Amino acid sequence: MKSGFVAVVGKPNTGKSTLINALAGRKVSIVSEKPQTTRFKLRGILNRPEAQIIFVDTPGFHQARDALGTFLNSQVAGTLKEVDLVLFLVDGSREITDEDRNLAAEIKKSGLPCLLAVTKKDL
C-alpha cells in the first residue's frame, strides 16, 4: 500500500481542522472560532484500499507578536520538513493578506508540491 504525509496549512480559522476531521471521518482536531485553537501538529488518517494519507493539521500561520505566536509558526515551518505535499487553505470569504503571501513564500521555499484550496467561498 502507498502512503504519504500532507501538511494542511493556512491562516487561523481557514477550516484546516474542520477539513481534517471530515477527511478522517472522526473528530481529530478541536474546531473553534477562536484563533490559535490548534497549538500542536495533529494527524488525521484517511485509509483507502489503494493508499493511506496522513493529514497533518497545523496551527494557523500568522504575524507573530509574542513567544506563543513564534512557537505556533515554528510548528508550521517544522511540519513542512516532514511531509510529501502541502495543502494550502485560503479563506475565500476574505481578501488575500500579507500573511497569506508570507505563507506562500514559505511553501515555495520548501520546494514541496502544493495544492491550493479555497474554503468558505459560500459565505
XYZ file of N, CA and C in Angstrom:
369
model
N 0.843 -1.171 0.000
C 0.000 0.000 0.000
C 0.891 1.237 0.000
N 0.511 2.226 -0.783
C 1.217 3.507 -0.800
C 0.738 4.360 0.367
N 1.625 5.250 0.832
C 1.221 6.185 1.874
C 1.974 7.492 1.693
N 1.427 8.553 2.261
C 2.074 9.854 2.168
C 1.546 10.795 3.228
N 2.355 11.812 3.512
C 2.011 12.826 4.505
C 1.668 14.135 3.805
N 0.568 14.756 4.223
C 0.109 16.020 3.652
C -0.046 17.042 4.777
N 0.677 18.158 4.683
C 0.515 19.251 5.646
C -0.669 20.103 5.209
N -1.585 20.349 6.120
C -2.712 21.237 5.851
C -2.385 22.548 6.559
N -2.131 23.589 5.759
C -1.668 24.866 6.303
C -2.570 26.010 5.847
N -2.513 27.107 6.579
C -3.275 28.304 6.252
C -3.296 29.215 7.465
N -3.901 30.360 7.292
C -4.051 31.294 8.408
C -5.016 30.702 9.438
N -5.097 31.313 10.615
C -6.080 30.850 11.597
C -7.503 30.915 11.029
N -8.309 29.942 11.396
C -9.728 29.899 11.038
C -10.003 29.806 9.546
N -9.159 29.080 8.820
C -9.434 28.850 7.396
C -10.131 27.518 7.161
N -10.347 26.741 8.218
C -11.051 25.466 8.081
C -10.142 24.250 8.060
N -8.906 24.406 8.497
C -7.954 23.291 8.479
C -8.447 22.114 9.321
N -8.808 22.385 10.560
C -9.246 21.316 11.467
C -10.558 20.699 11.002
N -11.473 21.515 10.527
C -12.750 21.009 10.019
C -12.522 20.060 8.853
N -11.647 20.431 7.941
C -11.346 19.583 6.787
C -10.711 18.269 7.233
N -9.754 18.332 8.134
C -9.089 17.103 8.607
C -10.094 16.177 9.275
N -10.970 16.726 10.102
C -11.992 15.898 10.745
C -12.875 15.221 9.701
N -13.259 15.952 8.665
C -14.107 15.387 7.611
C -13.368 14.289 6.846
N -12.118 14.527 6.510
C -11.348 13.534 5.757
C -11.064 12.281 6.588
N -10.812 12.467 7.879
C -10.514 11.330 8.758
C -11.784 10.576 9.168
N -12.942 11.222 8.991
C -14.197 10.582 9.352
C -14.446 10.522 10.850
N -13.701 11.315 11.602
C -13.890 11.386 13.052
C -13.273 12.677 13.570
N -13.588 13.021 14.816
C -13.052 14.250 15.396
C -11.614 14.018 15.846
N -10.691 14.583 15.101
C -9.264 14.505 15.406
C -8.826 15.809 16.056
N -9.343 16.904 15.520
C -8.942 18.242 15.954
C -10.124 18.996 16.540
N -9.845 19.833 17.518
C -10.866 20.715 18.079
C -11.176 21.793 17.045
N -12.450 22.088 16.864
C -12.876 23.138 15.945
C -13.480 24.264 16.774
N -12.992 25.480 16.546
C -13.462 26.637 17.304
C -13.310 27.883 16.452
N -14.146 28.874 16.717
C -13.986 30.155 16.033
C -12.851 30.962 16.642
N -12.347 30.518 17.777
C -11.251 31.218 18.443
C -9.938 30.905 17.721
N -9.219 31.935 17.258
C -7.935 31.691 16.599
C -6.947 31.008 17.547
N -6.044 30.270 16.965
C -4.963 29.591 17.692
C -5.468 28.470 18.592
N -6.567 27.827 18.217
C -7.046 26.675 18.979
C -6.101 25.492 18.798
N -5.658 25.256 17.566
C -4.684 24.193 17.304
C -3.305 24.736 17.642
N -2.631 24.092 18.575
C -1.322 24.582 19.014
C -0.199 23.612 18.711
N -0.542 22.373 18.430
C 0.453 21.361 18.101
C -0.010 20.623 16.855
N 0.923 20.006 16.170
C 0.574 19.226 14.991
C -0.298 18.045 15.410
N -1.374 17.836 14.680
C -2.263 16.702 14.904
C -2.403 15.945 13.594
N -2.628 14.644 13.682
C -2.716 13.835 12.474
C -4.097 13.207 12.333
N -4.608 13.278 11.114
C -5.832 12.588 10.751
C -5.499 11.652 9.614
N -5.959 10.409 9.692
C -5.568 9.403 8.710
C -6.762 9.015 7.857
N -6.540 9.032 6.551
C -7.534 8.587 5.581
C -7.042 7.265 5.006
N -7.778 6.198 5.268
C -7.409 4.872 4.760
C -8.288 4.503 3.581
N -7.659 4.082 2.527
C -8.330 3.572 1.341
C -7.613 2.287 0.941
N -8.269 1.399 0.208
C -7.594 0.158 -0.189
C -6.289 0.400 -0.956
N -6.248 1.461 -1.734
C -5.072 1.715 -2.568
C -4.012 2.589 -1.904
N -4.371 3.274 -0.812
C -3.392 4.183 -0.198
C -3.847 4.631 1.187
N -2.870 5.122 1.931
C -3.132 5.740 3.226
C -2.542 7.148 3.176
N -3.361 8.148 3.515
C -2.888 9.531 3.531
C -2.966 10.035 4.963
N -1.847 10.544 5.448
C -1.792 11.109 6.790
C -1.810 12.623 6.641
N -2.907 13.243 7.064
C -3.045 14.692 7.009
C -2.547 15.271 8.327
N -1.686 16.274 8.248
C -1.131 16.898 9.445
C -1.773 18.272 9.617
N -2.577 18.400 10.663
C -3.221 19.673 10.993
C -2.192 20.551 11.692
N -2.090 21.791 11.264
C -1.091 22.706 11.821
C -1.773 23.929 12.434
N -1.085 24.602 13.353
C -1.618 25.873 13.850
C -1.739 26.879 12.701
N -2.599 27.863 12.868
C -2.738 28.903 11.856
C -1.482 29.758 11.755
N -1.019 29.981 10.526
C 0.162 30.808 10.283
C -0.263 32.270 10.341
N 0.495 33.094 11.078
C 0.100 34.492 11.281
C 1.327 35.345 11.587
N 1.111 36.657 11.664
C 2.178 37.570 12.082
C 2.391 37.373 13.580
N 3.499 36.778 13.951
C 3.768 36.510 15.370
C 4.070 37.811 16.101
N 3.388 38.002 17.222
C 3.590 39.205 18.033
C 4.117 38.876 19.431
N 4.264 37.581 19.707
C 4.759 37.172 21.022
C 5.396 35.787 20.902
N 5.866 35.264 22.026
C 6.558 33.968 22.026
C 5.627 32.837 21.584
N 4.361 32.888 21.992
C 3.419 31.854 21.577
C 3.246 31.875 20.065
N 3.065 33.057 19.493
C 2.917 33.172 18.047
C 4.129 32.639 17.301
N 5.308 32.935 17.803
C 6.540 32.435 17.192
C 6.582 30.912 17.265
N 6.199 30.358 18.415
C 6.165 28.903 18.576
C 5.182 28.269 17.598
N 3.983 28.834 17.486
C 2.972 28.270 16.596
C 3.444 28.292 15.149
N 4.044 29.393 14.721
C 4.572 29.456 13.357
C 5.697 28.450 13.153
N 6.491 28.197 14.198
C 7.568 27.212 14.076
C 7.004 25.805 13.897
N 5.822 25.549 14.442
C 5.162 24.262 14.233
C 4.830 24.068 12.753
N 4.386 25.142 12.111
C 4.080 25.077 10.679
C 5.363 24.839 9.889
N 6.396 25.635 10.159
C 7.669 25.507 9.439
C 8.265 24.118 9.626
N 8.193 23.586 10.836
C 8.721 22.248 11.091
C 7.967 21.175 10.335
N 6.665 21.338 10.222
C 5.849 20.368 9.501
C 6.240 20.308 8.032
N 6.597 21.455 7.452
C 6.982 21.477 6.040
C 8.239 20.650 5.772
N 8.988 20.320 6.807
C 10.187 19.495 6.649
C 9.884 18.006 6.774
N 8.635 17.670 7.100
C 8.287 16.280 7.414
C 7.251 15.672 6.475
N 6.801 16.408 5.477
C 5.684 15.938 4.656
C 6.076 15.803 3.187
N 5.157 15.209 2.424
C 5.371 14.993 0.995
C 4.651 16.016 0.126
N 3.625 16.651 0.678
C 2.765 17.553 -0.082
C 2.171 18.580 0.874
N 1.873 19.766 0.353
C 1.229 20.813 1.152
C -0.149 21.109 0.563
N -1.149 21.150 1.421
C -2.483 21.610 1.054
C -2.665 22.963 1.733
N -2.635 24.026 0.940
C -2.670 25.411 1.422
C -4.107 25.903 1.342
N -4.728 26.159 2.503
C -6.105 26.640 2.547
C -6.138 28.155 2.648
N -6.980 28.758 1.816
C -7.175 30.204 1.817
C -8.668 30.462 1.995
N -9.008 31.360 2.892
C -10.397 31.720 3.177
C -10.949 32.564 2.028
N -11.861 31.988 1.251
C -12.425 32.669 0.095
C -13.385 33.790 0.434
N -13.777 33.913 1.704
C -14.682 34.996 2.094
C -13.921 36.257 2.496
N -12.589 36.199 2.429
C -11.758 37.345 2.817
C -10.738 37.650 1.724
N -10.196 38.851 1.794
C -9.147 39.254 0.856
C -7.836 38.534 1.193
N -6.995 38.347 0.186
C -5.651 37.807 0.397
C -4.845 38.848 1.175
N -4.069 38.390 2.159
C -3.308 39.304 3.014
C -1.812 39.014 2.911
N -1.034 39.864 3.570
C 0.408 39.628 3.639
C 0.715 38.304 4.333
N -0.103 37.918 5.299
C 0.106 36.626 5.967
C -0.027 35.482 4.971
N -1.033 35.554 4.077
C -1.178 34.537 3.027
C 0.059 34.522 2.136
N 0.506 35.696 1.746
C 1.680 35.793 0.871
C 2.938 35.267 1.559
N 3.098 35.585 2.839
C 4.261 35.094 3.583
C 4.250 33.575 3.690
N 3.077 32.999 3.930
C 2.987 31.546 3.998
C 3.261 30.931 2.629
N 2.737 31.544 1.573
C 3.017 31.048 0.219
C 4.517 31.053 -0.060
N 5.212 32.087 0.405
C 6.668 32.159 0.222
C 7.373 31.040 0.985
N 6.905 30.737 2.197
C 7.488 29.633 2.980
C 7.286 28.303 2.264
N 6.102 28.114 1.713
C 5.811 26.877 0.986
C 6.711 26.777 -0.242
N 6.821 27.867 -0.983
C 7.676 27.868 -2.176
C 9.118 27.545 -1.801
N 9.588 28.135 -0.707
C 10.956 27.912 -0.247
C 11.186 26.435 0.112
N 10.138 25.756 0.570
C 10.266 24.349 0.964
C 10.518 23.440 -0.238
N 10.092 23.878 -1.418
C 10.253 23.061 -2.613
C 9.240 21.932 -2.737
N 8.284 21.875 -1.837
C 7.280 20.813 -1.857
C 6.193 21.102 -2.886
N 5.602 20.047 -3.454
C 4.422 20.272 -4.285
C 3.295 20.808 -3.402
N 2.467 21.669 -3.988
C 1.429 22.337 -3.204
C 0.119 22.380 -3.978
N -0.963 22.113 -3.268
C -2.308 22.299 -3.793
C -2.937 23.454 -3.032
N -3.643 24.314 -3.744
C -4.339 25.442 -3.132
C -5.823 25.112 -3.079
N -6.422 25.270 -1.907
C -7.856 25.050 -1.747
C -8.481 26.311 -1.167
N -9.553 26.764 -1.790
C -10.272 27.944 -1.312
C -11.445 27.457 -0.466
N -11.486 27.910 0.789
C -12.539 27.499 1.710
C -13.507 28.657 1.946
N -14.662 28.343 2.486
C -15.659 29.333 2.897
C -16.126 30.232 1.755
N -15.995 29.780 0.537
C -16.400 30.588 -0.615
C -17.910 30.799 -0.626
N -18.625 29.915 0.032
C -20.082 30.007 0.062
C -20.594 30.999 1.104
N -19.716 31.579 1.900
C -20.144 32.514 2.950
C -20.260 33.929 2.434
